[in-house]
Amino acid sequence: MGIHPTAIVDPKAEIHDTAEIHPFAIIGPHVQIGARTMIGPHCVIDGRTVIGEDNRIFSGAQVGIVSQDMKHAPDLYGRCELGDGNIVREHVTISAATMSGPEDEERVTRIGSHCLFMAYSHVAHDCTVGSRVWMANCVSLAGHVTVHDNAIIGGLVGVHQEVTVGAFSFLGGMSRISQDCPPFMIVEGNPARCCGPNTVGLKRNGFDDTARKNIKQLYRIMNRSGLNTTQALETILQTIEASPERERFVEFYRQSKRGVTR
């Protein structure tokens, strides 16, 4: 298709020859769009936004738009970066990083590769979303949220500012997430609680029997032993053999600033 004649594309935008811009889309002057990426009808791509290759952005989505942070200066263009192979469905909104002055030049809202954002989901300013993350309909990430690789977030979930969602975790639909969510686990509810290992997700992602058994032990020690977090981490290091799963789990708790859902 190339660029449809009804699309409004600023001549300063950098668009690969193989990209598709559908009817009535609006592309701002500081935008870069990579090879074979499709921008659907009535989309708005603005800000200092870089979109990689093979992305599919469906009707009405808005990417790189001015953030809803009231500190954002209206005459500054925030940054937003998307990797490759992402699917951004209808009316998804991905805000650019907040810009209140020149000191914010390096801030960025960053999306990895091969993610799925279902209809009406929202990624706020300054979020970092890894690769192969799936967000179901109407998920809302507040500002400065971090989502690690391979996490799945169910529909209508709200995630508080500055929360971190661990790798290979599953957040159940309609949950209210106000603390960090540990890797490999299922978290759901209002208030949210950690319900156990994400067994199905771990199998689908190639974790073998030994790895899944160790993750189950991590959960039992942290959530079912009656120990506080510090005691549980010490017990884990003493009793569970070293592995990438153990190290990721322990490091997640050590790095947490908001506390981890238990």
PDB file of N, CA and C in Angstrom, residues 123-200:
ATOM      1  N   VAL A 123      -0.058   2.102  28.075  1.00  0.00           N
ATOM      2  CA  VAL A 123       1.292   2.142  28.637  1.00  0.00           C
ATOM      3  C   VAL A 123       1.629   3.606  28.877  1.00  0.00           C
ATOM      4  N   ALA A 124       1.786   3.972  30.134  1.00  0.00           N
ATOM      5  CA  ALA A 124       1.992   5.379  30.479  1.00  0.00           C
ATOM      6  C   ALA A 124       3.443   5.799  30.274  1.00  0.00           C
ATOM      7  N   HIS A 125       3.691   7.053  30.565  1.00  0.00           N
ATOM      8  CA  HIS A 125       5.016   7.653  30.373  1.00  0.00           C
ATOM      9  C   HIS A 125       6.101   6.930  31.169  1.00  0.00           C
ATOM     10  N   ASP A 126       7.262   6.815  30.561  1.00  0.00           N
ATOM     11  CA  ASP A 126       8.482   6.322  31.213  1.00  0.00           C
ATOM     12  C   ASP A 126       8.392   4.855  31.630  1.00  0.00           C
ATOM     13  N   CYS A 127       7.466   4.112  31.075  1.00  0.00           N
ATOM     14  CA  CYS A 127       7.416   2.671  31.344  1.00  0.00           C
ATOM     15  C   CYS A 127       8.488   1.946  30.526  1.00  0.00           C
ATOM     16  N   THR A 128       8.914   0.799  31.048  1.00  0.00           N
ATOM     17  CA  THR A 128       9.806  -0.097  30.311  1.00  0.00           C
ATOM     18  C   THR A 128       9.146  -1.461  30.252  1.00  0.00           C
ATOM     19  N   VAL A 129       8.807  -1.893  29.054  1.00  0.00           N
ATOM     20  CA  VAL A 129       8.167  -3.190  28.846  1.00  0.00           C
ATOM     21  C   VAL A 129       9.137  -4.054  28.056  1.00  0.00           C
ATOM     22  N   GLY A 130       9.398  -5.261  28.558  1.00  0.00           N
ATOM     23  CA  GLY A 130      10.350  -6.144  27.907  1.00  0.00           C
ATOM     24  C   GLY A 130       9.821  -6.738  26.623  1.00  0.00           C
ATOM     25  N   SER A 131      10.346  -7.890  26.260  1.00  0.00           N
ATOM     26  CA  SER A 131       9.940  -8.579  25.037  1.00  0.00           C
ATOM     27  C   SER A 131       9.008  -9.745  25.357  1.00  0.00           C
ATOM     28  N   ARG A 132       8.163 -10.071  24.379  1.00  0.00           N
ATOM     29  CA  ARG A 132       7.204 -11.191  24.491  1.00  0.00           C
ATOM     30  C   ARG A 132       6.250 -11.004  25.676  1.00  0.00           C
ATOM     31  N   VAL A 133       5.909  -9.763  25.941  1.00  0.00           N
ATOM     32  CA  VAL A 133       4.930  -9.433  26.979  1.00  0.00           C
ATOM     33  C   VAL A 133       3.551  -9.347  26.323  1.00  0.00           C
ATOM     34  N   TRP A 134       2.553  -9.946  26.967  1.00  0.00           N
ATOM     35  CA  TRP A 134       1.172  -9.862  26.487  1.00  0.00           C
ATOM     36  C   TRP A 134       0.346  -9.091  27.504  1.00  0.00           C
ATOM     37  N   MET A 135      -0.347  -8.053  27.021  1.00  0.00           N
ATOM     38  CA  MET A 135      -1.273  -7.293  27.853  1.00  0.00           C
ATOM     39  C   MET A 135      -2.657  -7.422  27.250  1.00  0.00           C
ATOM     40  N   ALA A 136      -3.608  -7.951  28.021  1.00  0.00           N
ATOM     41  CA  ALA A 136      -4.970  -8.155  27.522  1.00  0.00           C
ATOM     42  C   ALA A 136      -5.743  -6.829  27.513  1.00  0.00           C
ATOM     43  N   ASN A 137      -6.998  -6.897  27.096  1.00  0.00           N
ATOM     44  CA  ASN A 137      -7.806  -5.701  26.907  1.00  0.00           C
ATOM     45  C   ASN A 137      -7.900  -4.851  28.170  1.00  0.00           C
ATOM     46  N   CYS A 138      -7.719  -3.543  27.985  1.00  0.00           N
ATOM     47  CA  CYS A 138      -7.953  -2.533  29.026  1.00  0.00           C
ATOM     48  C   CYS A 138      -6.969  -2.613  30.189  1.00  0.00           C
ATOM     49  N   VAL A 139      -5.850  -3.284  30.030  1.00  0.00           N
ATOM     50  CA  VAL A 139      -4.796  -3.197  31.041  1.00  0.00           C
ATOM     51  C   VAL A 139      -4.253  -1.773  31.057  1.00  0.00           C
ATOM     52  N   SER A 140      -3.978  -1.250  32.250  1.00  0.00           N
ATOM     53  CA  SER A 140      -3.425   0.101  32.377  1.00  0.00           C
ATOM     54  C   SER A 140      -2.162   0.074  33.232  1.00  0.00           C
ATOM     55  N   LEU A 141      -1.062   0.451  32.619  1.00  0.00           N
ATOM     56  CA  LEU A 141       0.200   0.620  33.348  1.00  0.00           C
ATOM     57  C   LEU A 141       0.369   2.100  33.675  1.00  0.00           C
ATOM     58  N   ALA A 142       0.513   2.425  34.940  1.00  0.00           N
ATOM     59  CA  ALA A 142       0.791   3.808  35.323  1.00  0.00           C
ATOM     60  C   ALA A 142       2.250   4.148  35.011  1.00  0.00           C
ATOM     61  N   GLY A 143       2.649   5.387  35.290  1.00  0.00           N
ATOM     62  CA  GLY A 143       3.984   5.843  34.935  1.00  0.00           C
ATOM     63  C   GLY A 143       5.091   5.078  35.636  1.00  0.00           C
ATOM     64  N   HIS A 144       6.211   4.919  34.943  1.00  0.00           N
ATOM     65  CA  HIS A 144       7.443   4.339  35.488  1.00  0.00           C
ATOM     66  C   HIS A 144       7.289   2.865  35.890  1.00  0.00           C
ATOM     67  N   VAL A 145       6.334   2.163  35.318  1.00  0.00           N
ATOM     68  CA  VAL A 145       6.194   0.722  35.565  1.00  0.00           C
ATOM     69  C   VAL A 145       7.219  -0.028  34.710  1.00  0.00           C
ATOM     70  N   THR A 146       7.763  -1.113  35.258  1.00  0.00           N
ATOM     71  CA  THR A 146       8.661  -2.001  34.523  1.00  0.00           C
ATOM     72  C   THR A 146       8.026  -3.379  34.432  1.00  0.00           C
ATOM     73  N   VAL A 147       7.946  -3.916  33.216  1.00  0.00           N
ATOM     74  CA  VAL A 147       7.431  -5.263  33.006  1.00  0.00           C
ATOM     75  C   VAL A 147       8.538  -6.087  32.349  1.00  0.00           C
ATOM     76  N   HIS A 148       8.950  -7.158  33.012  1.00  0.00           N
ATOM     77  CA  HIS A 148      10.034  -7.977  32.487  1.00  0.00           C
ATOM     78  C   HIS A 148       9.534  -8.934  31.408  1.00  0.00           C
ATOM     79  N   ASP A 149      10.475  -9.572  30.717  1.00  0.00           N
ATOM     80  CA  ASP A 149      10.163 -10.422  29.570  1.00  0.00           C
ATOM     81  C   ASP A 149       9.182 -11.536  29.926  1.00  0.00           C
ATOM     82  N   ASN A 150       8.314 -11.855  28.950  1.00  0.00           N
ATOM     83  CA  ASN A 150       7.440 -13.029  29.007  1.00  0.00           C
ATOM     84  C   ASN A 150       6.344 -12.941  30.064  1.00  0.00           C
ATOM     85  N   ALA A 151       6.104 -11.768  30.607  1.00  0.00           N
ATOM     86  CA  ALA A 151       4.982 -11.615  31.536  1.00  0.00           C
ATOM     87  C   ALA A 151       3.676 -11.539  30.753  1.00  0.00           C
ATOM     88  N   ILE A 152       2.590 -12.018  31.371  1.00  0.00           N
ATOM     89  CA  ILE A 152       1.253 -11.921  30.796  1.00  0.00           C
ATOM     90  C   ILE A 152       0.356 -11.217  31.817  1.00  0.00           C
ATOM     91  N   ILE A 153      -0.365 -10.192  31.357  1.00  0.00           N
ATOM     92  CA  ILE A 153      -1.216  -9.404  32.246  1.00  0.00           C
ATOM     93  C   ILE A 153      -2.653  -9.521  31.750  1.00  0.00           C
ATOM     94  N   GLY A 154      -3.539 -10.041  32.600  1.00  0.00           N
ATOM     95  CA  GLY A 154      -4.927 -10.268  32.229  1.00  0.00           C
ATOM     96  C   GLY A 154      -5.730  -8.984  32.101  1.00  0.00           C
ATOM     97  N   GLY A 155      -6.909  -9.111  31.519  1.00  0.00           N
ATOM     98  CA  GLY A 155      -7.726  -7.956  31.200  1.00  0.00           C
ATOM     99  C   GLY A 155      -8.128  -7.127  32.408  1.00  0.00           C
ATOM    100  N   LEU A 156      -8.202  -5.803  32.208  1.00  0.00           N
ATOM    101  CA  LEU A 156      -8.688  -4.849  33.202  1.00  0.00           C
ATOM    102  C   LEU A 156      -7.795  -4.747  34.434  1.00  0.00           C
ATOM    103  N   VAL A 157      -6.561  -5.192  34.344  1.00  0.00           N
ATOM    104  CA  VAL A 157      -5.620  -5.053  35.458  1.00  0.00           C
ATOM    105  C   VAL A 157      -5.106  -3.612  35.503  1.00  0.00           C
ATOM    106  N   GLY A 158      -5.024  -3.057  36.712  1.00  0.00           N
ATOM    107  CA  GLY A 158      -4.417  -1.752  36.923  1.00  0.00           C
ATOM    108  C   GLY A 158      -3.120  -1.901  37.697  1.00  0.00           C
ATOM    109  N   VAL A 159      -2.037  -1.317  37.190  1.00  0.00           N
ATOM    110  CA  VAL A 159      -0.722  -1.444  37.810  1.00  0.00           C
ATOM    111  C   VAL A 159      -0.266  -0.073  38.292  1.00  0.00           C
ATOM    112  N   HIS A 160       0.048   0.029  39.571  1.00  0.00           N
ATOM    113  CA  HIS A 160       0.428   1.280  40.226  1.00  0.00           C
ATOM    114  C   HIS A 160       1.775   1.789  39.709  1.00  0.00           C
ATOM    115  N   GLN A 161       1.997   3.090  39.865  1.00  0.00           N
ATOM    116  CA  GLN A 161       3.257   3.702  39.466  1.00  0.00           C
ATOM    117  C   GLN A 161       4.453   2.985  40.102  1.00  0.00           C
ATOM    118  N   GLU A 162       5.504   2.831  39.310  1.00  0.00           N
ATOM    119  CA  GLU A 162       6.819   2.349  39.748  1.00  0.00           C
ATOM    120  C   GLU A 162       6.816   0.887  40.200  1.00  0.00           C
ATOM    121  N   VAL A 163       5.758   0.160  39.920  1.00  0.00           N
ATOM    122  CA  VAL A 163       5.741  -1.275  40.201  1.00  0.00           C
ATOM    123  C   VAL A 163       6.590  -2.007  39.161  1.00  0.00           C
ATOM    124  N   THR A 164       7.206  -3.118  39.578  1.00  0.00           N
ATOM    125  CA  THR A 164       7.924  -4.010  38.664  1.00  0.00           C
ATOM    126  C   THR A 164       7.200  -5.348  38.597  1.00  0.00           C
ATOM    127  N   VAL A 165       6.957  -5.819  37.381  1.00  0.00           N
ATOM    128  CA  VAL A 165       6.309  -7.107  37.149  1.00  0.00           C
ATOM    129  C   VAL A 165       7.378  -8.073  36.650  1.00  0.00           C
ATOM    130  N   GLY A 166       7.564  -9.181  37.370  1.00  0.00           N
ATOM    131  CA  GLY A 166       8.658 -10.094  37.094  1.00  0.00           C
ATOM    132  C   GLY A 166       8.466 -10.930  35.845  1.00  0.00           C
ATOM    133  N   ALA A 167       9.568 -11.492  35.363  1.00  0.00           N
ATOM    134  CA  ALA A 167       9.561 -12.319  34.157  1.00  0.00           C
ATOM    135  C   ALA A 167       8.738 -13.586  34.363  1.00  0.00           C
ATOM    136  N   PHE A 168       8.037 -14.000  33.314  1.00  0.00           N
ATOM    137  CA  PHE A 168       7.260 -15.244  33.292  1.00  0.00           C
ATOM    138  C   PHE A 168       6.146 -15.260  34.343  1.00  0.00           C
ATOM    139  N   SER A 169       5.768 -14.087  34.815  1.00  0.00           N
ATOM    140  CA  SER A 169       4.655 -14.026  35.767  1.00  0.00           C
ATOM    141  C   SER A 169       3.339 -13.920  35.014  1.00  0.00           C
ATOM    142  N   PHE A 170       2.258 -14.204  35.727  1.00  0.00           N
ATOM    143  CA  PHE A 170       0.899 -14.091  35.172  1.00  0.00           C
ATOM    144  C   PHE A 170       0.055 -13.305  36.155  1.00  0.00           C
ATOM    145  N   LEU A 171      -0.518 -12.181  35.690  1.00  0.00           N
ATOM    146  CA  LEU A 171      -1.367 -11.345  36.534  1.00  0.00           C
ATOM    147  C   LEU A 171      -2.820 -11.583  36.132  1.00  0.00           C
ATOM    148  N   GLY A 172      -3.606 -12.098  37.061  1.00  0.00           N
ATOM    149  CA  GLY A 172      -4.994 -12.443  36.768  1.00  0.00           C
ATOM    150  C   GLY A 172      -5.855 -11.227  36.488  1.00  0.00           C
ATOM    151  N   GLY A 173      -6.877 -11.420  35.665  1.00  0.00           N
ATOM    152  CA  GLY A 173      -7.739 -10.332  35.239  1.00  0.00           C
ATOM    153  C   GLY A 173      -8.390  -9.582  36.389  1.00  0.00           C
ATOM    154  N   MET A 174      -8.529  -8.268  36.211  1.00  0.00           N
ATOM    155  CA  MET A 174      -9.179  -7.350  37.145  1.00  0.00           C
ATOM    156  C   MET A 174      -8.444  -7.220  38.472  1.00  0.00           C
ATOM    157  N   SER A 175      -7.177  -7.574  38.506  1.00  0.00           N
ATOM    158  CA  SER A 175      -6.388  -7.417  39.735  1.00  0.00           C
ATOM    159  C   SER A 175      -5.944  -5.970  39.917  1.00  0.00           C
ATOM    160  N   ARG A 176      -5.756  -5.588  41.186  1.00  0.00           N
ATOM    161  CA  ARG A 176      -5.214  -4.266  41.524  1.00  0.00           C
ATOM    162  C   ARG A 176      -3.799  -4.482  42.032  1.00  0.00           C
ATOM    163  N   ILE A 177      -2.826  -4.041  41.240  1.00  0.00           N
ATOM    164  CA  ILE A 177      -1.414  -4.327  41.530  1.00  0.00           C
ATOM    165  C   ILE A 177      -0.761  -3.077  42.102  1.00  0.00           C
ATOM    166  N   SER A 178      -0.404  -3.118  43.375  1.00  0.00           N
ATOM    167  CA  SER A 178       0.215  -1.953  44.018  1.00  0.00           C
ATOM    168  C   SER A 178       1.624  -2.243  44.520  1.00  0.00           C
ATOM    169  N   GLN A 179       2.044  -3.509  44.480  1.00  0.00           N
ATOM    170  CA  GLN A 179       3.411  -3.879  44.838  1.00  0.00           C
ATOM    171  C   GLN A 179       4.008  -4.730  43.723  1.00  0.00           C
ATOM    172  N   ASP A 180       5.315  -4.920  43.778  1.00  0.00           N
ATOM    173  CA  ASP A 180       5.999  -5.704  42.754  1.00  0.00           C
ATOM    174  C   ASP A 180       5.467  -7.135  42.714  1.00  0.00           C
ATOM    175  N   CYS A 181       5.480  -7.724  41.523  1.00  0.00           N
ATOM    176  CA  CYS A 181       4.984  -9.089  41.317  1.00  0.00           C
ATOM    177  C   CYS A 181       6.154  -9.998  40.988  1.00  0.00           C
ATOM    178  N   PRO A 182       6.388 -11.049  41.777  1.00  0.00           N
ATOM    179  CA  PRO A 182       7.603 -11.850  41.628  1.00  0.00           C
ATOM    180  C   PRO A 182       7.635 -12.635  40.331  1.00  0.00           C
ATOM    181  N   PRO A 183       8.830 -12.915  39.820  1.00  0.00           N
ATOM    182  CA  PRO A 183       8.939 -13.718  38.608  1.00  0.00           C
ATOM    183  C   PRO A 183       8.432 -15.136  38.826  1.00  0.00           C
ATOM    184  N   PHE A 184       7.925 -15.739  37.753  1.00  0.00           N
ATOM    185  CA  PHE A 184       7.491 -17.141  37.697  1.00  0.00           C
ATOM    186  C   PHE A 184       6.159 -17.401  38.401  1.00  0.00           C
ATOM    187  N   MET A 185       5.516 -16.398  38.957  1.00  0.00           N
ATOM    188  CA  MET A 185       4.363 -16.622  39.825  1.00  0.00           C
ATOM    189  C   MET A 185       3.059 -16.094  39.229  1.00  0.00           C
ATOM    190  N   ILE A 186       1.946 -16.603  39.745  1.00  0.00           N
ATOM    191  CA  ILE A 186       0.622 -16.075  39.456  1.00  0.00           C
ATOM    192  C   ILE A 186       0.252 -15.099  40.564  1.00  0.00           C
ATOM    193  N   VAL A 187      -0.150 -13.910  40.165  1.00  0.00           N
ATOM    194  CA  VAL A 187      -0.600 -12.892  41.117  1.00  0.00           C
ATOM    195  C   VAL A 187      -1.998 -12.451  40.683  1.00  0.00           C
ATOM    196  N   GLU A 188      -2.934 -12.406  41.620  1.00  0.00           N
ATOM    197  CA  GLU A 188      -4.272 -11.950  41.265  1.00  0.00           C
ATOM    198  C   GLU A 188      -5.013 -11.471  42.499  1.00  0.00           C
ATOM    199  N   GLY A 189      -6.104 -10.739  42.260  1.00  0.00           N
ATOM    200  CA  GLY A 189      -6.988 -10.333  43.342  1.00  0.00           C
ATOM    201  C   GLY A 189      -6.964  -8.852  43.634  1.00  0.00           C
ATOM    202  N   ASN A 190      -7.853  -8.452  44.535  1.00  0.00           N
ATOM    203  CA  ASN A 190      -7.962  -7.072  45.006  1.00  0.00           C
ATOM    204  C   ASN A 190      -8.296  -7.110  46.500  1.00  0.00           C
ATOM    205  N   PRO A 191      -7.285  -6.967  47.370  1.00  0.00           N
ATOM    206  CA  PRO A 191      -5.884  -6.719  47.052  1.00  0.00           C
ATOM    207  C   PRO A 191      -5.209  -7.952  46.455  1.00  0.00           C
ATOM    208  N   ALA A 192      -4.160  -7.717  45.682  1.00  0.00           N
ATOM    209  CA  ALA A 192      -3.484  -8.813  44.991  1.00  0.00           C
ATOM    210  C   ALA A 192      -2.721  -9.693  45.973  1.00  0.00           C
ATOM    211  N   ARG A 193      -2.619 -10.977  45.621  1.00  0.00           N
ATOM    212  CA  ARG A 193      -1.803 -11.908  46.404  1.00  0.00           C
ATOM    213  C   ARG A 193      -1.110 -12.869  45.453  1.00  0.00           C
ATOM    214  N   CYS A 194      -0.014 -13.435  45.888  1.00  0.00           N
ATOM    215  CA  CYS A 194       0.715 -14.422  45.111  1.00  0.00           C
ATOM    216  C   CYS A 194       0.097 -15.790  45.351  1.00  0.00           C
ATOM    217  N   CYS A 195      -0.364 -16.436  44.271  1.00  0.00           N
ATOM    218  CA  CYS A 195      -1.153 -17.665  44.400  1.00  0.00           C
ATOM    219  C   CYS A 195      -0.351 -18.931  44.141  1.00  0.00           C
ATOM    220  N   GLY A 196       0.862 -18.814  43.650  1.00  0.00           N
ATOM    221  CA  GLY A 196       1.663 -19.999  43.360  1.00  0.00           C
ATOM    222  C   GLY A 196       2.369 -19.864  42.025  1.00  0.00           C
ATOM    223  N   PRO A 197       3.159 -20.874  41.663  1.00  0.00           N
ATOM    224  CA  PRO A 197       3.907 -20.815  40.405  1.00  0.00           C
ATOM    225  C   PRO A 197       2.993 -20.779  39.177  1.00  0.00           C
ATOM    226  N   ASN A 198       3.467 -20.115  38.159  1.00  0.00           N
ATOM    227  CA  ASN A 198       2.769 -20.040  36.874  1.00  0.00           C
ATOM    228  C   ASN A 198       3.081 -21.308  36.080  1.00  0.00           C
ATOM    229  N   THR A 199       2.545 -22.427  36.535  1.00  0.00           N
ATOM    230  CA  THR A 199       2.945 -23.738  36.034  1.00  0.00           C
ATOM    231  C   THR A 199       2.748 -23.874  34.538  1.00  0.00           C
ATOM    232  N   VAL A 200       1.576 -23.502  34.045  1.00  0.00           N
ATOM    233  CA  VAL A 200       1.302 -23.644  32.610  1.00  0.00           C
ATOM    234  C   VAL A 200       2.248 -22.765  31.795  1.00  0.00           C
TER     235      VAL A 200
END
